[in-house]
Short mmCIF file of C-alpha atoms in Angstrom, two decimals:
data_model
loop_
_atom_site.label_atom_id
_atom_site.label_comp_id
_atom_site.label_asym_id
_atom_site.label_seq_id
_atom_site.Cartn_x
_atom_site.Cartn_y
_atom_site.Cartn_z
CA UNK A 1 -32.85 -5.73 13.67
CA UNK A 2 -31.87 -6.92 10.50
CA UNK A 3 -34.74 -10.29 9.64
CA UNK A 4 -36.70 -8.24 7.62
CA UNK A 5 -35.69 -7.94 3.28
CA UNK A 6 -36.52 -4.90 3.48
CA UNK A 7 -34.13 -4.09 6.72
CA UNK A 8 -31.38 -5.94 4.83
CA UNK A 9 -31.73 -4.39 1.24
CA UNK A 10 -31.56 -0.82 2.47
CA UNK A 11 -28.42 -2.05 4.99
CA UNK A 12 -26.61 -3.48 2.31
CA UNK A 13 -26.92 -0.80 -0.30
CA UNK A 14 -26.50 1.68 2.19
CA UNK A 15 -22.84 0.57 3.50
CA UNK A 16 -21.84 -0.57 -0.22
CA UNK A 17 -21.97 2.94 -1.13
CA UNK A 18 -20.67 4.81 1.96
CA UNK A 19 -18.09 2.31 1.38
CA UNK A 20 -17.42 3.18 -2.08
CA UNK A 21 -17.53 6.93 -1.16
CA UNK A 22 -15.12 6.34 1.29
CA UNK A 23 -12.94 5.09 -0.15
CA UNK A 24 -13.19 7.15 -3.25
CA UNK A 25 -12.74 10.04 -0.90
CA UNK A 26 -9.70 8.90 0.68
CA UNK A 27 -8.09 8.01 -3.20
CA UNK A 28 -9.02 11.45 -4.08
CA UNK A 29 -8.07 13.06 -1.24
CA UNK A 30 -4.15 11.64 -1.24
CA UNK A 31 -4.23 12.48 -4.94
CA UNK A 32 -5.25 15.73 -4.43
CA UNK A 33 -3.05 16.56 -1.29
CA UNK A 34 0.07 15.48 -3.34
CA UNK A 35 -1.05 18.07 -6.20
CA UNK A 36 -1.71 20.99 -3.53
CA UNK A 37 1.85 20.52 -2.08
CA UNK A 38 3.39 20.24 -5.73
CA UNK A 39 1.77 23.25 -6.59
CA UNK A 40 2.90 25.15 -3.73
CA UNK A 41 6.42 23.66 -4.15
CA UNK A 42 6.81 24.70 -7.73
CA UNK A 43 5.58 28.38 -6.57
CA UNK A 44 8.43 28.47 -4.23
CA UNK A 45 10.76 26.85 -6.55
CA UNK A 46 9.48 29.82 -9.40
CA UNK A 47 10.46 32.15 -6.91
CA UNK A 48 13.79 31.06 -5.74
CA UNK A 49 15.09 30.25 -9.33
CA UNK A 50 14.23 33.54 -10.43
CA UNK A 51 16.03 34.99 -7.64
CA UNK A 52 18.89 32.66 -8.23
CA UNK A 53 18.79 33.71 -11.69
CA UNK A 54 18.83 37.50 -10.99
CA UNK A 55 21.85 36.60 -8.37
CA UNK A 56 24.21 34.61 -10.95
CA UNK A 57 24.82 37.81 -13.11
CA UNK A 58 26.71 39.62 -10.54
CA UNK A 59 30.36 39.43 -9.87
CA UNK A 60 31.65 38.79 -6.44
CA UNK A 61 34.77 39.95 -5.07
CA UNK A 62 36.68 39.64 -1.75
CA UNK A 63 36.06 42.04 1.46
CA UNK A 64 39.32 43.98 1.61
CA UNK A 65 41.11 43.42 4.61
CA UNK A 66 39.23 40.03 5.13
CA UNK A 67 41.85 38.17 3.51
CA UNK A 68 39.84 36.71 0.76
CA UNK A 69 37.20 35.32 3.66
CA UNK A 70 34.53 36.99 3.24
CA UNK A 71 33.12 37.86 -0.58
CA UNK A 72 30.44 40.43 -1.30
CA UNK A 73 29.05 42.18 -4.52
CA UNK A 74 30.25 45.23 -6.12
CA UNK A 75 27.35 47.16 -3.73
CA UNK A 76 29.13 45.19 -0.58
CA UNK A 77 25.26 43.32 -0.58
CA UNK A 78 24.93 39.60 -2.03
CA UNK A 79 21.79 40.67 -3.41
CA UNK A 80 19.71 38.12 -1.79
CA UNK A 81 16.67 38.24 0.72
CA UNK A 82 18.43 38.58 4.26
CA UNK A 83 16.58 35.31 4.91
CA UNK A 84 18.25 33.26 2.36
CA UNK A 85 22.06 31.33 3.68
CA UNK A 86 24.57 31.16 1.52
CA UNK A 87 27.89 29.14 1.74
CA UNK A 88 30.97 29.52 -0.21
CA UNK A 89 33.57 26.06 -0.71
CA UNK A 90 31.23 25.07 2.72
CA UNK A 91 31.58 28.27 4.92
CA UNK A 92 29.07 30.23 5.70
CA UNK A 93 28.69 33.73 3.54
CA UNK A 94 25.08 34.52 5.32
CA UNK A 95 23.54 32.75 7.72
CA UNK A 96 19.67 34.12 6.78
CA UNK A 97 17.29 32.06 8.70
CA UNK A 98 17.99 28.90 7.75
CA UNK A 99 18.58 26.33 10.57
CA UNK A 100 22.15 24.31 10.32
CA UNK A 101 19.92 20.94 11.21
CA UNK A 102 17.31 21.72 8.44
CA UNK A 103 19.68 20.59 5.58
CA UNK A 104 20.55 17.05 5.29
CA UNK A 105 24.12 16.19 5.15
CA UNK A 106 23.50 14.13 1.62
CA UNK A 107 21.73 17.08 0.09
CA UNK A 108 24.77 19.80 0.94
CA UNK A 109 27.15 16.96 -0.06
CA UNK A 110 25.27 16.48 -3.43
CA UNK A 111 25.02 20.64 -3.74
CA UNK A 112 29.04 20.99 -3.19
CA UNK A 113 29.65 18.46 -5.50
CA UNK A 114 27.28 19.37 -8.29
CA UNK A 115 27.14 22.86 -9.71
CA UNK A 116 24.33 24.31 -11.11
CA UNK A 117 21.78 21.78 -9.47
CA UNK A 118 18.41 22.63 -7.65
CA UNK A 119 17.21 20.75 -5.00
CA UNK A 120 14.59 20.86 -2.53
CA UNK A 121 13.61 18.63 1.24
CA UNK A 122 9.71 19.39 2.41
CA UNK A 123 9.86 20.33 6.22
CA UNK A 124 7.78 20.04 8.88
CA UNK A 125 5.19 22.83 9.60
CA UNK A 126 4.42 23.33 6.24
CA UNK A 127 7.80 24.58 4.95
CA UNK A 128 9.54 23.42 2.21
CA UNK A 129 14.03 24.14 2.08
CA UNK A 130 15.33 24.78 -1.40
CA UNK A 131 18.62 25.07 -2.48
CA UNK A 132 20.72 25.80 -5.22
CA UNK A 133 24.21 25.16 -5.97
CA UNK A 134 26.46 27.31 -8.41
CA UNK A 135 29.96 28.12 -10.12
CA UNK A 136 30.79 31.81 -10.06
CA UNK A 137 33.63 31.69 -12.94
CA UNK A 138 34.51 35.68 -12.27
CA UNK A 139 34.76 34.55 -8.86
CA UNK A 140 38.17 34.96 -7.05
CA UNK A 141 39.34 31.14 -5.16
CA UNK A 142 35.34 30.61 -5.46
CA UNK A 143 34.35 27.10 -6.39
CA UNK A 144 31.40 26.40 -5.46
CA UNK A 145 28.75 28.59 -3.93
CA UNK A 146 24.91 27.91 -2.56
CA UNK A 147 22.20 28.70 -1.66
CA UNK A 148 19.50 27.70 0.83
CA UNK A 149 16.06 28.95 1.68
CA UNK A 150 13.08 27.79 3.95
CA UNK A 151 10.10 29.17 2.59
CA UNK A 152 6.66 28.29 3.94
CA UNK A 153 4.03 26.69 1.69
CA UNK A 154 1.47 29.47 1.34
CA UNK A 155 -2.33 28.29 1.74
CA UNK A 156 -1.59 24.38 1.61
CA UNK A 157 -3.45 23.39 5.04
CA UNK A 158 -6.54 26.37 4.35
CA UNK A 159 -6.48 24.43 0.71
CA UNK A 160 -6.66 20.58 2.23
CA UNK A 161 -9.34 22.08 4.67
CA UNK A 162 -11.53 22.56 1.95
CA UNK A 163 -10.80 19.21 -0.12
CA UNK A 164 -11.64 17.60 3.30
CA UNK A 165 -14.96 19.24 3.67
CA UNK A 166 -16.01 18.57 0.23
CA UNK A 167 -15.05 14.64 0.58
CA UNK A 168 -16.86 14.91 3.74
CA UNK A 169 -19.84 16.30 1.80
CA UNK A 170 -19.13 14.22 -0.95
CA UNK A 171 -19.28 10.87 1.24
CA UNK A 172 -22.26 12.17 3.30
CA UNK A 173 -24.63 13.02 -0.40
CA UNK A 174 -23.65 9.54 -1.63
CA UNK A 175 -24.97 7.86 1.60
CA UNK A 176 -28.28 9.89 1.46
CA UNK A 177 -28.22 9.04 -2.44
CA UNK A 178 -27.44 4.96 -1.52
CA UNK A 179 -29.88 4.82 1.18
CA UNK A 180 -33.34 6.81 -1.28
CA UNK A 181 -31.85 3.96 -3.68
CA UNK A 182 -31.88 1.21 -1.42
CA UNK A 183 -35.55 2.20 -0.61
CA UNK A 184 -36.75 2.16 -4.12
CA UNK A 185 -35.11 -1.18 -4.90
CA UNK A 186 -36.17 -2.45 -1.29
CA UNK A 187 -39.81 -1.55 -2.76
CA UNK A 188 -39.70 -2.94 -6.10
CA UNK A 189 -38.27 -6.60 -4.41
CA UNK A 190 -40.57 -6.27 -1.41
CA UNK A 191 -43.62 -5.07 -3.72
CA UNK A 192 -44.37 -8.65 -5.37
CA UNK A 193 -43.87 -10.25 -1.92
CA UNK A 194 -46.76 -8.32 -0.24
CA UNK A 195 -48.49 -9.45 -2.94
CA UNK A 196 -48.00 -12.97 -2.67
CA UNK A 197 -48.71 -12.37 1.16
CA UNK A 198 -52.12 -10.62 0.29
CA UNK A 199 -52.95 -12.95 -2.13
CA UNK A 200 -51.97 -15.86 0.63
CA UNK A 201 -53.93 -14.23 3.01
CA UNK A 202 -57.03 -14.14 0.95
CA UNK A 203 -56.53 -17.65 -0.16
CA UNK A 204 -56.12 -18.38 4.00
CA UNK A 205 -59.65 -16.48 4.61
CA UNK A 206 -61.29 -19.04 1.59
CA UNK A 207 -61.53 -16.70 -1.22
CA UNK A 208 -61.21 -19.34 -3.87
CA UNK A 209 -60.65 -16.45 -6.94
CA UNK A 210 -57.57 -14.94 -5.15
CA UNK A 211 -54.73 -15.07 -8.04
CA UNK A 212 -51.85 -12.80 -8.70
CA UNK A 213 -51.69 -10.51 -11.31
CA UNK A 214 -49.38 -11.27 -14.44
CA UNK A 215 -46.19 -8.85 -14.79
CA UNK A 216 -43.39 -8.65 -17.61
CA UNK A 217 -40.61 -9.90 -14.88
CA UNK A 218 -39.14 -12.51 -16.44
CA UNK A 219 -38.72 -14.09 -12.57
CA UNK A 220 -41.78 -12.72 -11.43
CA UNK A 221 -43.61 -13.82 -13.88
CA UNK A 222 -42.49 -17.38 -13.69
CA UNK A 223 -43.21 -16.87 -10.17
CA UNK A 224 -46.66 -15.54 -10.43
CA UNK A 225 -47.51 -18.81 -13.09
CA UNK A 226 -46.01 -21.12 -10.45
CA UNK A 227 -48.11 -19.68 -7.46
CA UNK A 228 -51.32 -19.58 -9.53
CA UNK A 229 -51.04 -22.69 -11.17
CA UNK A 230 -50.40 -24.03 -7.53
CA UNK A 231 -53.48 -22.43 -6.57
CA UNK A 232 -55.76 -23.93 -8.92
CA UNK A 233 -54.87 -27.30 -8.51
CA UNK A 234 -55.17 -26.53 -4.88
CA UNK A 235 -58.90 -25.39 -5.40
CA UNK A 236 -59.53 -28.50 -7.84
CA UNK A 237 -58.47 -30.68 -4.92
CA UNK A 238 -60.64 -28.87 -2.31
CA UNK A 239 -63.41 -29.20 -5.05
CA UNK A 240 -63.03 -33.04 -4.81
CA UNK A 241 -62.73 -33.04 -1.23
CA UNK A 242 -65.47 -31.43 -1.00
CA UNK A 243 -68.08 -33.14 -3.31
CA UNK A 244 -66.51 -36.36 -1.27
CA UNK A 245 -67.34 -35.09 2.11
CA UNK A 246 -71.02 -33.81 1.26
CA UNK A 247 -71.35 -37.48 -0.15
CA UNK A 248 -70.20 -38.79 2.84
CA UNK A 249 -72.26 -36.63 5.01
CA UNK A 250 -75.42 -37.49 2.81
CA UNK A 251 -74.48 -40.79 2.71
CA UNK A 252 -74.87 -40.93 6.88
CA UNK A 253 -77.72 -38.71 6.71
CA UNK A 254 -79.64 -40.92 4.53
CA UNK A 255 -78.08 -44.38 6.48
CA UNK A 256 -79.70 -42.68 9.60
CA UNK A 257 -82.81 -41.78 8.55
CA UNK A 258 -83.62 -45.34 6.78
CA UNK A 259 -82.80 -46.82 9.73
CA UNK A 260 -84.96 -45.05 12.17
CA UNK A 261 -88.23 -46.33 10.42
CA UNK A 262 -87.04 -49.84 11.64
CA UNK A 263 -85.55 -48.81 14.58
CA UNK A 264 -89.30 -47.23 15.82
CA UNK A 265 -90.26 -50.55 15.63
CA UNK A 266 -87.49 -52.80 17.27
CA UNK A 267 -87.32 -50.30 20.32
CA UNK A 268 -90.57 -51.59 21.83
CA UNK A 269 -90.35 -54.75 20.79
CA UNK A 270 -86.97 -54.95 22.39
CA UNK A 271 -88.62 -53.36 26.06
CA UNK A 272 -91.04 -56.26 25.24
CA UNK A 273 -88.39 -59.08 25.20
CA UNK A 274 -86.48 -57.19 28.24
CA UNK A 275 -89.84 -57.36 30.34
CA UNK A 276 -90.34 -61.27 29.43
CA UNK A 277 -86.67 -62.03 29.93
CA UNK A 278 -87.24 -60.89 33.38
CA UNK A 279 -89.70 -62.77 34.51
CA UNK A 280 -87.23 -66.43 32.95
CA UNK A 281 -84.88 -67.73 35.64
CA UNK A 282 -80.98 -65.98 35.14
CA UNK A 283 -79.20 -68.05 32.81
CA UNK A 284 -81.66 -69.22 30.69
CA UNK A 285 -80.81 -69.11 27.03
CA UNK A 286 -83.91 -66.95 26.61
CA UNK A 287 -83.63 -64.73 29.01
CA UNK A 288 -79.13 -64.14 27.92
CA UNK A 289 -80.25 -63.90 24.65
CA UNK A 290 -83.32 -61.53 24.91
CA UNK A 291 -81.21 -59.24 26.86
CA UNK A 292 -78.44 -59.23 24.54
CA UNK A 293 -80.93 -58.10 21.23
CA UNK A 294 -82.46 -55.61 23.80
CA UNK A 295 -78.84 -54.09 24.68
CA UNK A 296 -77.80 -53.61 21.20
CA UNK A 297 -81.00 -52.59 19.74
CA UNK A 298 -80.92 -49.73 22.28
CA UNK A 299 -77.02 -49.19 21.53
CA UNK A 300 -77.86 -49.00 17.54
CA UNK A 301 -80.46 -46.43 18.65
CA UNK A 302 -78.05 -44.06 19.99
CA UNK A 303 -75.39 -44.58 16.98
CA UNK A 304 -78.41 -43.66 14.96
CA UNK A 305 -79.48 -40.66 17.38
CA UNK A 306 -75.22 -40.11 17.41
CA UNK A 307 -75.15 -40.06 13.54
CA UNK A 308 -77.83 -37.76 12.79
CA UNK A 309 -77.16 -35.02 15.23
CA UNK A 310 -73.27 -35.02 13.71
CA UNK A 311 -75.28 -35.08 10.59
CA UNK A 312 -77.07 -31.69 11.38
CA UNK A 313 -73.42 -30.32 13.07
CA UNK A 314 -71.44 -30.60 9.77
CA UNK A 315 -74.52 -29.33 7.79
CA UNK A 316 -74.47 -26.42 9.82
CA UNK A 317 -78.34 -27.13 10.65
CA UNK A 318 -78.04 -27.27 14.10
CA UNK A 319 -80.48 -24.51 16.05
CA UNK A 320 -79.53 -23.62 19.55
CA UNK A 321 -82.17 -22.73 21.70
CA UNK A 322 -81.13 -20.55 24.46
CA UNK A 323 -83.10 -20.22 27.30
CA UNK A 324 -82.67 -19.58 31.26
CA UNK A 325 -82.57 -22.56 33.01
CA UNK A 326 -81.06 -24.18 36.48
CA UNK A 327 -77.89 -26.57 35.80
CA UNK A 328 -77.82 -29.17 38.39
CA UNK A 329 -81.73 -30.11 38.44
CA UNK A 330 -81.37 -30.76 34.65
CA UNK A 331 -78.36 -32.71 35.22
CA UNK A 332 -80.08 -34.52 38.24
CA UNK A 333 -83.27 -35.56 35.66
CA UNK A 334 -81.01 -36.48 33.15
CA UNK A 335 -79.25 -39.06 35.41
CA UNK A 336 -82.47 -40.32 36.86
CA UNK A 337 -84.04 -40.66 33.51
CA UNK A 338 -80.76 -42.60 32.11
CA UNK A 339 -80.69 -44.99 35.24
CA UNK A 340 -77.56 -43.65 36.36
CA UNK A 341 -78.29 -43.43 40.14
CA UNK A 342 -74.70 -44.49 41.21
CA UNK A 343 -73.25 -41.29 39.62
CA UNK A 344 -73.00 -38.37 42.01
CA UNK A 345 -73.90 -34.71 41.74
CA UNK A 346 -72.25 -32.20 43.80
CA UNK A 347 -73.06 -28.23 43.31
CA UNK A 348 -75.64 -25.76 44.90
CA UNK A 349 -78.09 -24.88 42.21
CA UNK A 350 -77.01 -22.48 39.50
CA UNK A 351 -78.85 -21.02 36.56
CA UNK A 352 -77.46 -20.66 33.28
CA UNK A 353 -78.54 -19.28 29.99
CA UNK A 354 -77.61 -21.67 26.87
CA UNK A 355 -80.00 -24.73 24.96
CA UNK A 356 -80.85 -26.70 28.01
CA UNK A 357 -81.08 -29.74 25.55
CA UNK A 358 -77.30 -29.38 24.46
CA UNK A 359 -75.67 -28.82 27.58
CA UNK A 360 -77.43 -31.85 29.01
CA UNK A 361 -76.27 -34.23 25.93
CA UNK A 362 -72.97 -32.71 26.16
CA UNK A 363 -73.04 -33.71 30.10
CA UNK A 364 -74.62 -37.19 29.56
CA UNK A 365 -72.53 -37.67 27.20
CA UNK A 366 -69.24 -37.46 29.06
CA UNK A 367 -70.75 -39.68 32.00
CA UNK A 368 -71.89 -42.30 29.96
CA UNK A 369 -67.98 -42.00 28.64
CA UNK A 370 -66.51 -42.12 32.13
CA UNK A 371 -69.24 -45.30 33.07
CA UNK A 372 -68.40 -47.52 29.69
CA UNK A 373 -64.59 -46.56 29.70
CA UNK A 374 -63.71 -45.55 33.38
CA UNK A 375 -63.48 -47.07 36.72
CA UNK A 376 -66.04 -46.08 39.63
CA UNK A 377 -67.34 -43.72 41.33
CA UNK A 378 -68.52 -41.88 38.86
CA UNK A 379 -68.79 -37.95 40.14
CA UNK A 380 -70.05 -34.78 38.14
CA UNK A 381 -69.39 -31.37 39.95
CA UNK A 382 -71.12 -28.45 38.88
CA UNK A 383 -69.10 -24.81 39.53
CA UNK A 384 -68.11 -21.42 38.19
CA UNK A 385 -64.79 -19.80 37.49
CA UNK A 386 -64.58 -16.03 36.44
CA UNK A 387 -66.72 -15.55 33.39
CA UNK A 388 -67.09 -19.07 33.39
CA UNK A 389 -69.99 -22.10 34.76
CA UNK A 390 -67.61 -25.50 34.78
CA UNK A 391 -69.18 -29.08 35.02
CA UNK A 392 -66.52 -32.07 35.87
CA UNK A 393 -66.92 -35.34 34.96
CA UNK A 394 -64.50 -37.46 37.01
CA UNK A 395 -63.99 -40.98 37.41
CA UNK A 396 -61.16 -43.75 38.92
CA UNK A 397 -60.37 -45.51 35.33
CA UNK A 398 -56.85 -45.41 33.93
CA UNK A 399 -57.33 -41.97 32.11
CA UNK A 400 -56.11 -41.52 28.02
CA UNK A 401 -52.86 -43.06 27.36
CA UNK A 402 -50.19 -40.29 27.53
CA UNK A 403 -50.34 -38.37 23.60
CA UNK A 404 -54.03 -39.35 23.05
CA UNK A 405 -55.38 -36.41 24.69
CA UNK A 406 -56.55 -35.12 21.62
CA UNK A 407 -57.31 -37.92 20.02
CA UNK A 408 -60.05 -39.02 21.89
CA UNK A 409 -61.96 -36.12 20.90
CA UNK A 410 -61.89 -37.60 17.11
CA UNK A 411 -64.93 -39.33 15.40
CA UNK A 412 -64.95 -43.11 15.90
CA UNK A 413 -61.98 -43.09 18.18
CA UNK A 414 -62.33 -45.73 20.96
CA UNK A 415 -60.70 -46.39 24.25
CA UNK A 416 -57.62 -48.69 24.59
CA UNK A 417 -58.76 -52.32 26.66
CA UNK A 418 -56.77 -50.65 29.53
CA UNK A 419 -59.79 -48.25 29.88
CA UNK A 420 -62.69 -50.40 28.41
CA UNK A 421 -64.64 -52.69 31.11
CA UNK A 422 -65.91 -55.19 29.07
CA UNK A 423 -64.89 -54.23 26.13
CA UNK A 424 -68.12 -52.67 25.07
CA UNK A 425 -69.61 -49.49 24.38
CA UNK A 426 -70.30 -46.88 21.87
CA UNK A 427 -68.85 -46.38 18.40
CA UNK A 428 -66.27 -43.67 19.59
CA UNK A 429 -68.89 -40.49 18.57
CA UNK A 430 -69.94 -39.33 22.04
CA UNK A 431 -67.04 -37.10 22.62
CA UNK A 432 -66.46 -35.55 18.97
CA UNK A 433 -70.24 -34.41 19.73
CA UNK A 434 -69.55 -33.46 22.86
CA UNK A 435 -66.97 -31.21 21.81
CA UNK A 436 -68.88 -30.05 19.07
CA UNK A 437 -71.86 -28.87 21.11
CA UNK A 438 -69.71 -27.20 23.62
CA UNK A 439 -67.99 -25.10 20.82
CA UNK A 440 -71.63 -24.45 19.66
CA UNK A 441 -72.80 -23.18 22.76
CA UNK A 442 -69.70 -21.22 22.99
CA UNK A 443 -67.83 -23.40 25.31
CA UNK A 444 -65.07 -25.92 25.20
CA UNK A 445 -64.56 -29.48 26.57
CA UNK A 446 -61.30 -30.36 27.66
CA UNK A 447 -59.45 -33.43 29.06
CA UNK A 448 -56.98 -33.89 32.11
CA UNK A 449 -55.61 -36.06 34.53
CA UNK A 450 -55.91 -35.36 38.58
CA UNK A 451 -53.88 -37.30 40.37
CA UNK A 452 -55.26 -40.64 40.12
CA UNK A 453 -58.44 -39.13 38.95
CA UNK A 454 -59.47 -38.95 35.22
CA UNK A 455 -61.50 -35.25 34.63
CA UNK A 456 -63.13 -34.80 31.39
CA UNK A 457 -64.35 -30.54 31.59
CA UNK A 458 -66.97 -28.57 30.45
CA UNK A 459 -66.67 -24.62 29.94
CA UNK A 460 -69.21 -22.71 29.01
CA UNK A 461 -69.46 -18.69 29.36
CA UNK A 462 -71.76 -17.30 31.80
#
């Protein structure tokens, strides 16, 4: 989910600040708590010390007839709230409603010893116990006297409520805030990438002005030099590579043509010496050697023929003619023509539409592959698939050497010794134009091995 920049920008920037809000909301929320239950301590602290206050200017005097136990005011009242206890030298005057197990022994101990101290112990539930401890000097056998009161702390958990709903809200703006933040910075980083990947992508489709623009980023603009310096070196190159290949492709052209002029000339003479040679006995020097100029004038014919029809491919000059036509009597003239009788056909009789002249060179030229570089029989099979007329080429040879599948398919590439007989034949163009008329036509030639059966394939659409 997260192998896009984009994805990872606005993840990144969006938990750094609901982090930061968090945690900023938690700080200010203990800070805060601590003042809302100070405040509500001193307000009950006001309270009782102004009570205490109002208490310590009355005299106190014993009960008659309690023998000096029990002490009272000159109205028989202490004066205090009814819910306020209040000991005397540590027994109880009133008992209010202060539990016995709500004071802490160190806090009464530290009251009895202590006069005129305040002290107070936050409870449980919200309540807070104050106490104060006192000398009453007109007093009779009174030491010490104190006071305790639980009072609860009015509007403290109503109070946190709210602090907790605005850190809430707090933390949930500053996420929505991080995240519209994270976008715009996503955008401004992701912006000059998409343009790099447009430009790219123009660059990829040959358009040879595609440049970025210039920008005052300091790294972008460094950047943007970089990339279009990179491209115009890249361009200069292709320029040279270029102006080398349309040399090289006029230098062929122009190879090919000069030589037909001669070639139109040794072709007949060389059926001339082949028809004299025939009539010498076999193995006359003669005879061996008129063959041998007759073989390889006809072999420089077809590197000529080879050379200027790859010519006319690169150039882009090459015309298909299509026209209706049926398959496997073309291929079955082309054989017979070629003197290639041993070579089987096998299919019923199919017609196609595509240049009848193409498919037929393609074709020929596989079998005169499988014949130079295989092993016989030689066996074409003519067939359809869905969408699809297939022609097989198969033969008994050795096949490509495993990794060269491809290869073969390259100009000038020639077959290992392991798949030549002889050592003869060709100058390794036949299947590059093979290949290159199929994908002409539309079609595809392709290379595999069956068993112990080597099966060069041609597809073409229906």
């Amino acid at each position: 989910m997260l192998k896009g920049l984009r994805a990872r920008i606005l993840a990144i920037i969006a938990v750094v600040t609901c982090l930061t809000a968090g945690v900023t909301g938690i700080a200010v929320t203990v800070v805060v708590r601590d003042w809302v239950y100070q405040d509500a301590q001193d307000a009950v602290l006001t309270a009782f010390r102004h009570d205490m206050q109002s208490f310590e200017g009355r005299p106190m005097r014993p009960v008659p007839g309690s023998g000096g136990q029990e002490w009272a005011t000159p109205s028989e009242s202490l004066g205090l709230p009814s819910d306020y206890a209040v000991e005397v030298d540590g027994r109880t005057v009133q008992a209010g409603t202060v539990r016995p197990q709500d004071i802490p022994a160190q806090m009464r101990a530290e009251l009895e010893r202590v006069p005129s101290l305040y002290r107070f112990q936050r409870l449980s539930g919200g309540r807070v116990l104050v106490a104060h401890s006192m000398n009453r000097p007109n007093a009779v056998d009174a030491d010490t006297l104190v006071v305790y009161s639980v009072q609860p702390l009015d509007d403290v958990q109503q109070r946190l409520d709210r602090l907790t709903l605005v850190v809430l809200v707090a933390v949930g703006g500053s996420a929505l805030l991080g995240i519209l933040v994270a976008l715009v910075v996503a955008r401004i980083v992701i912006r000059p990438l998409s343009r790099i990947q447009s430009v790219a992508a123009r660059v990829t489709d040959g358009d040879p002005e595609a440049r970025l623009p210039g920008t005052t980023v300091t790294e972008l603009r460094d950047l943007t030099q970089t990339f279009n310096s990179m491209l115009d070196r890249q361009n200069e190159s292709i320029d040279v590579l270029r102006r080398q290949d349309e040399r090289s492709r006029r230098f062929v052209g122009d190879v090919s043509h000069e030589l037909r002029s001669p070639l139109a000339a040794l072709v007949p003479a060389a059926e001339v010496l082949r028809e004299e040679a025939a009539a010498l006995e076999p193995g006359h020097d003669l005879r061996r050697a008129s063959e041998l100029v007759a073989a390889e004038v006809d072999t420089l014919a077809g590197l000529v023929d080879d050379l200027l029809e790859m010519t006319r491919l690169d150039a882009g000059a090459a015309e298909v003619r299509s026209e209706p036509f049926e398959l496997v009597g073309a291929l079955r003239e082309a054989l017979t023509a070629r003197g290639w009788r041993s070579v089987e056909l096998d299919g019923a009789p199919l017609t196609v539409e595509s240049d009848r002249r193409r498919v037929v060179a393609v074709v020929t030229n596989l079998v005169g592959n499988a014949i130079r570089h295989g092993a016989p029989p030689v066996a074409v099979t003519v067939g359809t698939a869905p969408g699809e007329v297939v022609v097989e080429v198969r033969d008994a040879g050795p096949g490509v050497p495993e990794g060269d599948a491809e290869r073969v398919f390259g100009r000038f590439a020639k077959g290992q010794e392991a798949r030549s007989r002889g050592g003869g034949g060709g100058a390794g163009l036949g299947l590059a134009i093979a290949r290159d008329n199929a994908r002409l036509l539309g079609g595809e030639v392709d290379y595999r091995r069956d068993g112990a059966t080597t099966v060069f394939r041609l597809r073409l659409a229906r």
